[in-house]
Amino acid sequence: MLITLKTRLSLVSRTGVRAARAVFVALLTTALSLVQVQAQDDKAVPTEVIKVYSHLVSVPVIVSDRNGRYISGLKEEDFKLYDNSAQQKLAYFDSAEAPLNVALLLDTSRSTEGVIDDIRKAARSFLKDLRPQDRAMVVSFDYAVHKLSPLTSDRKILERAIKDAQVGEYFGTMLNDALLDVIDRDLKSVTGRKAIVLLTDGEDAGSRASADEVLSYATESDAMIYSIYYEPSLQRRRAGPFRRRGGIFGGRGPMRDRFPRPRPGRPDRQDRRELRGEFAIEFLTRLSEVSAGRFYESETTDLKKTFMLIAEELRNQYRLGFYPDELARDGSLHQLRVKVDRADVAVRARTQYRSTELDSSQKD
């Protein structure tokens, strides 16, 4: 009797297992069928791939009245931006309250040996004129380019960097290389309001980059460049033909003559020094013009005041942005123009950019 009961329980147990297995197999078969049907549906309806290509063109703008006073409080609707005479829809607007990103370039070549303390003092004063949310980086140049600090809002790091700016051990003034590095590497990927403040007492000596190359990059950059030329001797230069917009660089066209024509006879040391000074002033003036910045000629004793003027203008910088139409992205040079819907105002802004050419994959 006991054996018969155990046998029946064993049969029932085996029957339950077989039933469970049958249910599991049925469910698995159903699931596989659904997956196969879904796969067939996916093949029947191809997935649409949406490609988005964007290249924001950023345009810094300074607005002032006829007396040179900066105009603040302007709104996005007060501005009109034109690309090759065609008005563009603004996709980006930064008011004067947005944070600043400033690269401070200091000439520490051998000729600054007697005034390096004045330079450092003026640079520290400039940092104090920036707001807590503003960022800066410090770069010095002599026979080499020295990145003394990254772009940061930490004032202790920046003050230490200025303190570390020392007169170069060897002769050389890598002005062009320093500018090109900052324009094309350090600030190119930075968004928002940005500017370069350059302090130097002469022209380049030893750079790989040419003056023409730097001017080309500065023209297409969205960073305003403020150039300050000074003489260590504290002797103010007399007004001369180098102050006009033509001359060495031929106004707004490409550079025509590398150096001014020498005077009759063999120039003495003073003549050569003046010629170098004339070229430096022409180059720095042109550099500021093409980037919508400003050029200053200052004595080292007035550097603090000059830096204060630059800081004030930077606090009043607007920034506009737009996305060029894909049809216009052919790699050509485009002319920019900014208008402000206010009477009796002067507008200074970026004047051109080179469109990003679409590659073969983007044209499909």
mmCIF file of C-alpha atoms in Angstrom:
data_model
loop_
_atom_site.group_PDB
_atom_site.id
_atom_site.type_symbol
_atom_site.label_atom_id
_atom_site.label_comp_id
_atom_site.label_asym_id
_atom_site.label_seq_id
_atom_site.Cartn_x
_atom_site.Cartn_y
_atom_site.Cartn_z
ATOM 1 C CA MET A 1 0.000 0.000 0.000
ATOM 2 C CA LEU A 2 2.800 2.358 0.964
ATOM 3 C CA ILE A 3 4.760 1.472 -2.150
ATOM 4 C CA THR A 4 1.750 2.102 -4.393
ATOM 5 C CA LEU A 5 1.238 5.583 -2.844
ATOM 6 C CA LYS A 6 4.876 6.533 -3.378
ATOM 7 C CA THR A 7 4.691 5.384 -6.965
ATOM 8 C CA ARG A 8 1.632 7.518 -7.642
ATOM 9 C CA LEU A 9 3.252 10.598 -6.052
ATOM 10 C CA SER A 10 6.323 10.025 -8.203
ATOM 11 C CA LEU A 11 4.172 9.840 -11.312
ATOM 12 C CA VAL A 12 2.354 13.032 -10.388
ATOM 13 C CA SER A 13 5.652 14.825 -9.772
ATOM 14 C CA ARG A 14 7.036 13.783 -13.143
ATOM 15 C CA THR A 15 3.810 14.828 -14.842
ATOM 16 C CA GLY A 16 4.034 18.320 -13.237
ATOM 17 C CA VAL A 17 7.591 18.786 -14.401
ATOM 18 C CA ARG A 18 6.690 17.794 -17.945
ATOM 19 C CA ALA A 19 3.763 20.228 -17.893
ATOM 20 C CA ALA A 20 5.958 23.058 -16.643
ATOM 21 C CA ARG A 21 8.500 22.318 -19.340
ATOM 22 C CA ALA A 22 5.769 22.388 -21.964
ATOM 23 C CA VAL A 23 4.516 25.771 -20.756
ATOM 24 C CA PHE A 24 8.074 27.197 -20.763
ATOM 25 C CA VAL A 25 8.705 25.960 -24.300
ATOM 26 C CA ALA A 26 5.420 27.470 -25.487
ATOM 27 C CA LEU A 27 6.235 30.848 -23.961
ATOM 28 C CA LEU A 28 9.760 30.821 -25.413
ATOM 29 C CA THR A 29 8.416 29.971 -28.880
ATOM 30 C CA THR A 30 5.894 32.816 -28.670
ATOM 31 C CA ALA A 31 8.606 35.311 -27.605
ATOM 32 C CA LEU A 32 10.926 34.317 -30.442
ATOM 33 C CA SER A 33 8.074 34.709 -32.912
ATOM 34 C CA LEU A 34 7.381 38.250 -31.669
ATOM 35 C CA VAL A 35 11.066 39.197 -31.945
ATOM 36 C CA GLN A 36 11.165 37.860 -35.514
ATOM 37 C CA VAL A 37 8.072 39.845 -36.463
ATOM 38 C CA GLN A 38 9.524 43.024 -34.934
ATOM 39 C CA ALA A 39 12.781 42.518 -36.826
ATOM 40 C CA GLN A 40 10.850 42.171 -40.071
ATOM 41 C CA ASP A 41 8.954 45.386 -39.282
ATOM 42 C CA ASP A 42 12.229 47.189 -38.616
ATOM 43 C CA LYS A 43 13.555 46.092 -41.988
ATOM 44 C CA ALA A 44 10.371 47.235 -43.674
ATOM 45 C CA VAL A 45 10.565 50.746 -42.120
ATOM 46 C CA PRO A 46 14.097 52.189 -42.413
ATOM 47 C CA THR A 47 15.306 54.412 -39.566
ATOM 48 C CA GLU A 48 15.659 58.071 -40.546
ATOM 49 C CA VAL A 49 19.047 59.572 -39.653
ATOM 50 C CA ILE A 50 18.947 63.305 -38.971
ATOM 51 C CA LYS A 51 22.246 65.118 -39.432
ATOM 52 C CA VAL A 52 22.716 68.505 -37.769
ATOM 53 C CA TYR A 53 25.686 70.673 -38.676
ATOM 54 C CA SER A 54 26.195 73.881 -36.740
ATOM 55 C CA HIS A 55 28.870 76.539 -36.769
ATOM 56 C CA LEU A 56 28.026 79.536 -34.632
ATOM 57 C CA VAL A 57 29.622 82.765 -35.844
ATOM 58 C CA SER A 58 30.314 84.992 -32.851
ATOM 59 C CA VAL A 59 30.482 88.774 -33.296
ATOM 60 C CA PRO A 60 31.795 91.044 -30.489
ATOM 61 C CA VAL A 61 30.303 94.556 -30.484
ATOM 62 C CA ILE A 62 31.070 97.849 -28.714
ATOM 63 C CA VAL A 63 28.433 100.617 -28.816
ATOM 64 C CA SER A 64 29.107 104.199 -27.781
ATOM 65 C CA ASP A 65 27.613 107.626 -28.312
ATOM 66 C CA ARG A 66 29.242 110.368 -30.362
ATOM 67 C CA ASN A 67 31.144 111.548 -27.281
ATOM 68 C CA GLY A 68 32.710 108.151 -26.725
ATOM 69 C CA ARG A 69 30.567 107.151 -23.745
ATOM 70 C CA TYR A 70 29.627 103.472 -23.744
ATOM 71 C CA ILE A 71 25.968 102.556 -24.056
ATOM 72 C CA SER A 72 24.801 99.776 -21.776
ATOM 73 C CA GLY A 73 21.432 98.126 -21.293
ATOM 74 C CA LEU A 74 20.799 97.324 -24.956
ATOM 75 C CA LYS A 75 18.548 94.361 -25.753
ATOM 76 C CA GLU A 76 18.738 91.736 -28.466
ATOM 77 C CA GLU A 77 16.026 93.471 -30.491
ATOM 78 C CA ASP A 78 18.187 96.631 -30.667
ATOM 79 C CA PHE A 79 20.725 94.891 -32.928
ATOM 80 C CA LYS A 80 20.654 93.933 -36.601
ATOM 81 C CA LEU A 81 23.385 91.684 -38.004
ATOM 82 C CA TYR A 82 24.155 91.351 -41.722
ATOM 83 C CA ASP A 83 26.188 88.646 -43.464
ATOM 84 C CA ASN A 84 27.166 89.837 -46.962
ATOM 85 C CA SER A 85 24.275 92.355 -46.817
ATOM 86 C CA ALA A 86 21.732 89.657 -45.851
ATOM 87 C CA GLN A 87 20.158 90.153 -42.434
ATOM 88 C CA GLN A 88 20.616 87.185 -40.106
ATOM 89 C CA LYS A 89 18.463 85.816 -37.323
ATOM 90 C CA LEU A 90 20.292 86.112 -34.017
ATOM 91 C CA ALA A 91 20.736 82.743 -32.323
ATOM 92 C CA TYR A 92 22.927 84.037 -29.499
ATOM 93 C CA PHE A 93 23.081 87.256 -27.472
ATOM 94 C CA ASP A 94 25.386 88.147 -24.597
ATOM 95 C CA SER A 95 24.778 91.354 -22.729
ATOM 96 C CA ALA A 96 27.519 93.405 -21.114
ATOM 97 C CA GLU A 97 26.847 91.629 -17.816
ATOM 98 C CA ALA A 98 28.140 88.244 -19.055
ATOM 99 C CA PRO A 99 31.572 87.056 -17.760
ATOM 100 C CA LEU A 100 34.749 88.016 -19.618
ATOM 101 C CA ASN A 101 37.591 85.801 -20.795
ATOM 102 C CA VAL A 102 40.813 87.794 -21.143
ATOM 103 C CA ALA A 103 44.289 86.737 -22.259
ATOM 104 C CA LEU A 104 46.980 89.073 -20.908
ATOM 105 C CA LEU A 105 50.136 89.009 -23.061
ATOM 106 C CA LEU A 106 53.225 90.645 -21.542
ATOM 107 C CA ASP A 107 56.437 91.443 -23.409
ATOM 108 C CA THR A 108 59.355 90.365 -21.183
ATOM 109 C CA SER A 109 62.146 90.703 -23.759
ATOM 110 C CA ARG A 110 65.527 92.134 -22.744
ATOM 111 C CA SER A 111 64.460 95.685 -23.589
ATOM 112 C CA THR A 112 61.933 95.636 -20.694
ATOM 113 C CA GLU A 113 64.595 95.103 -18.042
ATOM 114 C CA GLY A 114 64.293 98.622 -16.647
ATOM 115 C CA VAL A 115 60.487 98.694 -16.563
ATOM 116 C CA ILE A 116 59.425 95.144 -15.712
ATOM 117 C CA ASP A 117 58.277 96.257 -12.256
ATOM 118 C CA ASP A 118 55.998 98.894 -13.822
ATOM 119 C CA ILE A 119 54.610 96.258 -16.195
ATOM 120 C CA ARG A 120 53.829 93.830 -13.379
ATOM 121 C CA LYS A 121 52.279 96.573 -11.279
ATOM 122 C CA ALA A 122 50.004 97.687 -14.124
ATOM 123 C CA ALA A 123 49.014 94.080 -14.865
ATOM 124 C CA ARG A 124 48.027 93.486 -11.227
ATOM 125 C CA SER A 125 45.963 96.649 -11.312
ATOM 126 C CA PHE A 126 44.179 95.404 -14.430
ATOM 127 C CA LEU A 127 43.210 92.191 -12.645
ATOM 128 C CA LYS A 128 41.642 94.220 -9.849
ATOM 129 C CA ASP A 129 39.434 95.970 -12.422
ATOM 130 C CA LEU A 130 37.981 92.631 -13.510
ATOM 131 C CA ARG A 131 34.889 91.271 -11.800
ATOM 132 C CA PRO A 132 34.928 88.099 -9.651
ATOM 133 C CA GLN A 133 33.181 86.063 -12.381
ATOM 134 C CA ASP A 134 35.649 87.153 -15.096
ATOM 135 C CA ARG A 135 38.476 84.823 -16.115
ATOM 136 C CA ALA A 136 41.983 85.652 -17.290
ATOM 137 C CA MET A 137 45.173 83.922 -18.359
ATOM 138 C CA VAL A 138 48.732 85.298 -18.305
ATOM 139 C CA VAL A 139 51.281 84.742 -21.073
ATOM 140 C CA SER A 140 54.734 86.289 -21.327
ATOM 141 C CA PHE A 141 57.016 86.233 -24.351
ATOM 142 C CA ASP A 142 60.688 86.937 -24.974
ATOM 143 C CA TYR A 143 62.980 84.419 -26.707
ATOM 144 C CA ALA A 144 60.169 81.891 -26.048
ATOM 145 C CA VAL A 145 56.447 81.869 -25.210
ATOM 146 C CA HIS A 146 55.625 81.184 -21.546
ATOM 147 C CA LYS A 147 52.120 80.167 -20.443
ATOM 148 C CA LEU A 148 52.220 81.419 -16.853
ATOM 149 C CA SER A 149 48.634 80.522 -15.977
ATOM 150 C CA PRO A 150 45.584 78.851 -17.505
ATOM 151 C CA LEU A 151 42.297 80.664 -18.032
ATOM 152 C CA THR A 152 40.971 81.034 -14.485
ATOM 153 C CA SER A 153 39.026 83.310 -12.130
ATOM 154 C CA ASP A 154 41.362 82.456 -9.232
ATOM 155 C CA ARG A 155 43.073 85.773 -8.452
ATOM 156 C CA LYS A 156 45.841 84.148 -6.406
ATOM 157 C CA ILE A 157 46.910 82.022 -9.380
ATOM 158 C CA LEU A 158 46.859 85.063 -11.674
ATOM 159 C CA GLU A 159 48.816 87.268 -9.270
ATOM 160 C CA ARG A 160 51.415 84.526 -8.887
ATOM 161 C CA ALA A 161 51.642 84.267 -12.677
ATOM 162 C CA ILE A 162 52.287 87.994 -13.016
ATOM 163 C CA LYS A 163 54.959 87.768 -10.343
ATOM 164 C CA ASP A 164 56.582 84.963 -12.350
ATOM 165 C CA ALA A 165 56.885 87.200 -15.437
ATOM 166 C CA GLN A 166 60.641 87.706 -15.656
ATOM 167 C CA VAL A 167 62.898 89.377 -18.208
ATOM 168 C CA GLY A 168 64.149 86.810 -20.729
ATOM 169 C CA GLU A 169 67.623 85.381 -20.348
ATOM 170 C CA TYR A 170 68.304 85.572 -24.093
ATOM 171 C CA PHE A 171 67.507 88.067 -26.820
ATOM 172 C CA GLY A 172 64.292 87.559 -28.769
ATOM 173 C CA THR A 173 60.682 88.765 -28.930
ATOM 174 C CA MET A 174 58.312 85.967 -29.982
ATOM 175 C CA LEU A 175 55.370 88.323 -30.344
ATOM 176 C CA ASN A 176 53.785 86.684 -33.394
ATOM 177 C CA ASP A 177 54.042 83.145 -32.006
ATOM 178 C CA ALA A 178 52.497 84.218 -28.699
ATOM 179 C CA LEU A 179 49.558 85.876 -30.459
ATOM 180 C CA LEU A 180 48.951 82.931 -32.773
ATOM 181 C CA ASP A 181 49.024 80.434 -29.886
ATOM 182 C CA VAL A 182 46.487 82.401 -27.872
ATOM 183 C CA ILE A 183 44.181 83.143 -30.822
ATOM 184 C CA ASP A 184 44.168 79.698 -32.410
ATOM 185 C CA ARG A 185 44.628 77.421 -29.389
ATOM 186 C CA ASP A 186 43.772 78.984 -26.050
ATOM 187 C CA LEU A 187 40.759 81.140 -26.925
ATOM 188 C CA LYS A 188 39.390 79.497 -30.072
ATOM 189 C CA SER A 189 37.230 76.981 -28.206
ATOM 190 C CA VAL A 190 36.190 79.417 -25.474
ATOM 191 C CA THR A 191 32.593 80.604 -25.725
ATOM 192 C CA GLY A 192 31.268 83.941 -24.542
ATOM 193 C CA ARG A 193 32.932 87.336 -24.393
ATOM 194 C CA LYS A 194 36.685 87.290 -24.887
ATOM 195 C CA ALA A 195 39.583 89.631 -25.557
ATOM 196 C CA ILE A 196 43.364 89.793 -25.796
ATOM 197 C CA VAL A 197 45.306 92.568 -24.061
ATOM 198 C CA LEU A 198 48.810 92.860 -25.521
ATOM 199 C CA LEU A 199 51.579 94.930 -23.932
ATOM 200 C CA THR A 200 54.822 95.359 -25.902
ATOM 201 C CA ASP A 201 57.592 97.848 -26.621
ATOM 202 C CA GLY A 202 58.614 96.665 -30.074
ATOM 203 C CA GLU A 203 58.252 94.380 -33.046
ATOM 204 C CA ASP A 204 58.665 90.635 -33.351
ATOM 205 C CA ALA A 205 62.086 89.007 -33.396
ATOM 206 C CA GLY A 206 62.418 85.258 -33.853
ATOM 207 C CA SER A 207 58.852 83.969 -34.372
ATOM 208 C CA ARG A 208 57.981 81.288 -36.888
ATOM 209 C CA ALA A 209 54.639 82.950 -37.613
ATOM 210 C CA SER A 210 54.681 85.962 -39.943
ATOM 211 C CA ALA A 211 52.901 89.256 -39.365
ATOM 212 C CA ASP A 212 50.566 88.523 -42.284
ATOM 213 C CA GLU A 213 49.618 85.165 -40.768
ATOM 214 C CA VAL A 214 48.823 86.741 -37.406
ATOM 215 C CA LEU A 215 46.709 89.436 -39.042
ATOM 216 C CA SER A 216 44.796 86.801 -40.980
ATOM 217 C CA TYR A 217 44.001 84.812 -37.834
ATOM 218 C CA ALA A 218 43.110 87.972 -35.918
ATOM 219 C CA THR A 219 40.712 89.042 -38.682
ATOM 220 C CA GLU A 220 38.808 85.758 -38.491
ATOM 221 C CA SER A 221 38.944 85.516 -34.706
ATOM 222 C CA ASP A 222 36.072 86.585 -32.451
ATOM 223 C CA ALA A 223 38.415 87.989 -29.802
ATOM 224 C CA MET A 224 38.960 91.741 -29.657
ATOM 225 C CA ILE A 225 42.662 92.646 -29.422
ATOM 226 C CA TYR A 226 43.769 95.652 -27.375
ATOM 227 C CA SER A 227 47.368 96.571 -28.226
ATOM 228 C CA ILE A 228 49.470 98.787 -25.977
ATOM 229 C CA TYR A 229 52.757 100.132 -27.306
ATOM 230 C CA TYR A 230 55.165 101.816 -24.914
ATOM 231 C CA GLU A 231 58.780 102.964 -24.875
ATOM 232 C CA PRO A 232 60.987 101.978 -21.956
ATOM 233 C CA SER A 233 62.830 105.292 -22.271
ATOM 234 C CA LEU A 234 59.562 107.059 -21.367
ATOM 235 C CA GLN A 235 60.129 109.340 -24.344
ATOM 236 C CA ARG A 236 56.892 109.945 -26.206
ATOM 237 C CA ARG A 237 57.172 109.449 -29.936
ATOM 238 C CA ARG A 238 56.606 112.422 -32.167
ATOM 239 C CA ALA A 239 53.584 112.250 -34.467
ATOM 240 C CA GLY A 240 54.655 110.939 -37.848
ATOM 241 C CA PRO A 241 53.422 109.338 -41.046
ATOM 242 C CA PHE A 242 53.234 105.919 -39.342
ATOM 243 C CA ARG A 243 50.056 107.019 -37.549
ATOM 244 C CA ARG A 244 47.961 107.017 -40.697
ATOM 245 C CA ARG A 245 45.970 103.939 -41.700
ATOM 246 C CA GLY A 246 47.921 103.378 -44.887
ATOM 247 C CA GLY A 247 51.685 103.054 -44.913
ATOM 248 C CA ILE A 248 53.276 99.717 -44.296
ATOM 249 C CA PHE A 249 50.076 97.700 -44.182
ATOM 250 C CA GLY A 250 48.206 99.550 -46.925
ATOM 251 C CA GLY A 251 45.085 100.381 -44.900
ATOM 252 C CA ARG A 252 42.665 97.477 -44.705
ATOM 253 C CA GLY A 253 44.309 95.492 -47.475
ATOM 254 C CA PRO A 254 47.123 92.948 -47.147
ATOM 255 C CA MET A 255 50.578 94.027 -45.988
ATOM 256 C CA ARG A 256 52.497 95.568 -48.873
ATOM 257 C CA ASP A 257 55.996 96.362 -47.581
ATOM 258 C CA ARG A 258 57.716 94.471 -44.805
ATOM 259 C CA PHE A 259 59.680 97.550 -43.706
ATOM 260 C CA PRO A 260 59.474 101.289 -44.426
ATOM 261 C CA ARG A 261 61.860 102.648 -47.007
ATOM 262 C CA PRO A 262 65.197 103.530 -45.416
ATOM 263 C CA ARG A 263 66.374 107.100 -45.338
ATOM 264 C CA PRO A 264 69.041 108.246 -47.836
ATOM 265 C CA GLY A 265 72.466 107.023 -46.836
ATOM 266 C CA ARG A 266 73.262 104.450 -44.191
ATOM 267 C CA PRO A 267 70.860 104.757 -41.232
ATOM 268 C CA ASP A 268 72.452 105.107 -37.819
ATOM 269 C CA ARG A 269 71.353 103.244 -34.702
ATOM 270 C CA GLN A 270 68.779 105.887 -33.775
ATOM 271 C CA ASP A 271 67.275 105.764 -37.281
ATOM 272 C CA ARG A 272 67.009 101.973 -37.163
ATOM 273 C CA ARG A 273 65.358 102.149 -33.752
ATOM 274 C CA GLU A 274 62.809 104.625 -35.073
ATOM 275 C CA LEU A 275 62.125 102.456 -38.116
ATOM 276 C CA ARG A 276 61.495 99.445 -35.884
ATOM 277 C CA GLY A 277 59.205 101.545 -33.725
ATOM 278 C CA GLU A 278 57.266 102.737 -36.764
ATOM 279 C CA PHE A 279 56.754 99.191 -37.973
ATOM 280 C CA ALA A 280 55.666 98.014 -34.514
ATOM 281 C CA ILE A 281 53.087 100.785 -34.238
ATOM 282 C CA GLU A 282 51.746 100.102 -37.740
ATOM 283 C CA PHE A 283 51.416 96.376 -37.001
ATOM 284 C CA LEU A 284 49.767 96.844 -33.598
ATOM 285 C CA THR A 285 47.364 99.435 -34.982
ATOM 286 C CA ARG A 286 46.344 97.116 -37.804
ATOM 287 C CA LEU A 287 46.031 94.188 -35.392
ATOM 288 C CA SER A 288 43.542 96.100 -33.259
ATOM 289 C CA GLU A 289 41.622 97.415 -36.268
ATOM 290 C CA VAL A 290 40.962 94.020 -37.867
ATOM 291 C CA SER A 291 39.789 92.549 -34.533
ATOM 292 C CA ALA A 292 37.574 95.541 -33.604
ATOM 293 C CA GLY A 293 39.794 96.296 -30.616
ATOM 294 C CA ARG A 294 41.798 99.424 -29.836
ATOM 295 C CA PHE A 295 45.407 100.575 -30.085
ATOM 296 C CA TYR A 296 47.044 102.609 -27.321
ATOM 297 C CA GLU A 297 50.421 104.330 -27.239
ATOM 298 C CA SER A 298 51.434 104.824 -23.641
ATOM 299 C CA GLU A 299 54.351 105.608 -21.401
ATOM 300 C CA THR A 300 55.106 102.992 -18.797
ATOM 301 C CA THR A 301 54.075 105.493 -16.127
ATOM 302 C CA ASP A 302 50.575 105.609 -17.677
ATOM 303 C CA LEU A 303 50.073 101.862 -18.119
ATOM 304 C CA LYS A 304 47.761 101.620 -15.113
ATOM 305 C CA LYS A 305 45.447 104.240 -16.608
ATOM 306 C CA THR A 306 45.527 102.518 -20.013
ATOM 307 C CA PHE A 307 44.615 99.160 -18.489
ATOM 308 C CA MET A 308 41.752 100.847 -16.629
ATOM 309 C CA LEU A 309 40.349 102.211 -19.910
ATOM 310 C CA ILE A 310 40.510 98.754 -21.500
ATOM 311 C CA ALA A 311 38.780 97.109 -18.531
ATOM 312 C CA GLU A 312 35.988 99.673 -18.724
ATOM 313 C CA GLU A 313 35.402 99.004 -22.406
ATOM 314 C CA LEU A 314 35.435 95.230 -21.936
ATOM 315 C CA ARG A 315 32.706 95.549 -19.325
ATOM 316 C CA ASN A 316 30.546 97.127 -22.047
ATOM 317 C CA GLN A 317 31.136 94.528 -24.754
ATOM 318 C CA TYR A 318 28.119 92.809 -26.342
ATOM 319 C CA ARG A 319 28.307 89.568 -28.278
ATOM 320 C CA LEU A 320 25.997 88.428 -31.072
ATOM 321 C CA GLY A 321 25.883 85.043 -32.778
ATOM 322 C CA PHE A 322 24.209 83.417 -35.772
ATOM 323 C CA TYR A 323 24.291 80.172 -37.760
ATOM 324 C CA PRO A 324 25.199 80.651 -41.440
ATOM 325 C CA ASP A 325 22.992 79.014 -44.019
ATOM 326 C CA GLU A 326 24.438 75.756 -45.366
ATOM 327 C CA LEU A 327 24.276 77.152 -48.897
ATOM 328 C CA ALA A 328 26.771 79.838 -47.870
ATOM 329 C CA ARG A 329 29.260 77.402 -46.346
ATOM 330 C CA ASP A 330 31.710 77.325 -49.223
ATOM 331 C CA GLY A 331 34.894 78.400 -47.448
ATOM 332 C CA SER A 332 34.705 81.984 -48.740
ATOM 333 C CA LEU A 333 35.317 85.189 -46.796
ATOM 334 C CA HIS A 334 32.109 86.881 -45.621
ATOM 335 C CA GLN A 335 31.656 90.530 -44.684
ATOM 336 C CA LEU A 336 29.813 91.355 -41.447
ATOM 337 C CA ARG A 337 27.980 94.527 -40.487
ATOM 338 C CA VAL A 338 26.142 95.395 -37.267
ATOM 339 C CA LYS A 339 23.499 98.085 -36.898
ATOM 340 C CA VAL A 340 21.935 99.395 -33.695
ATOM 341 C CA ASP A 341 18.442 100.908 -33.608
ATOM 342 C CA ARG A 342 19.536 104.007 -31.743
ATOM 343 C CA ALA A 343 20.222 107.516 -33.011
ATOM 344 C CA ASP A 344 23.714 109.007 -32.914
ATOM 345 C CA VAL A 345 25.651 105.907 -31.905
ATOM 346 C CA ALA A 346 28.990 104.525 -33.044
ATOM 347 C CA VAL A 347 29.271 100.755 -33.519
ATOM 348 C CA ARG A 348 32.544 98.829 -33.560
ATOM 349 C CA ALA A 349 32.283 95.111 -34.346
ATOM 350 C CA ARG A 350 33.927 92.164 -36.038
ATOM 351 C CA THR A 351 33.975 92.818 -39.783
ATOM 352 C CA GLN A 352 34.441 89.410 -41.433
ATOM 353 C CA TYR A 353 34.698 85.641 -41.053
ATOM 354 C CA ARG A 354 35.563 82.696 -43.256
ATOM 355 C CA SER A 355 32.732 80.191 -43.641
ATOM 356 C CA THR A 356 33.340 76.549 -42.794
ATOM 357 C CA GLU A 357 33.288 74.512 -45.984
ATOM 358 C CA LEU A 358 31.047 71.431 -45.995
ATOM 359 C CA ASP A 359 32.904 68.160 -46.535
ATOM 360 C CA SER A 360 31.667 65.334 -48.767
ATOM 361 C CA SER A 361 29.824 63.537 -45.937
ATOM 362 C CA GLN A 362 27.924 66.701 -44.995
ATOM 363 C CA LYS A 363 26.818 67.361 -48.578
ATOM 364 C CA ASP A 364 24.978 64.030 -48.889
#
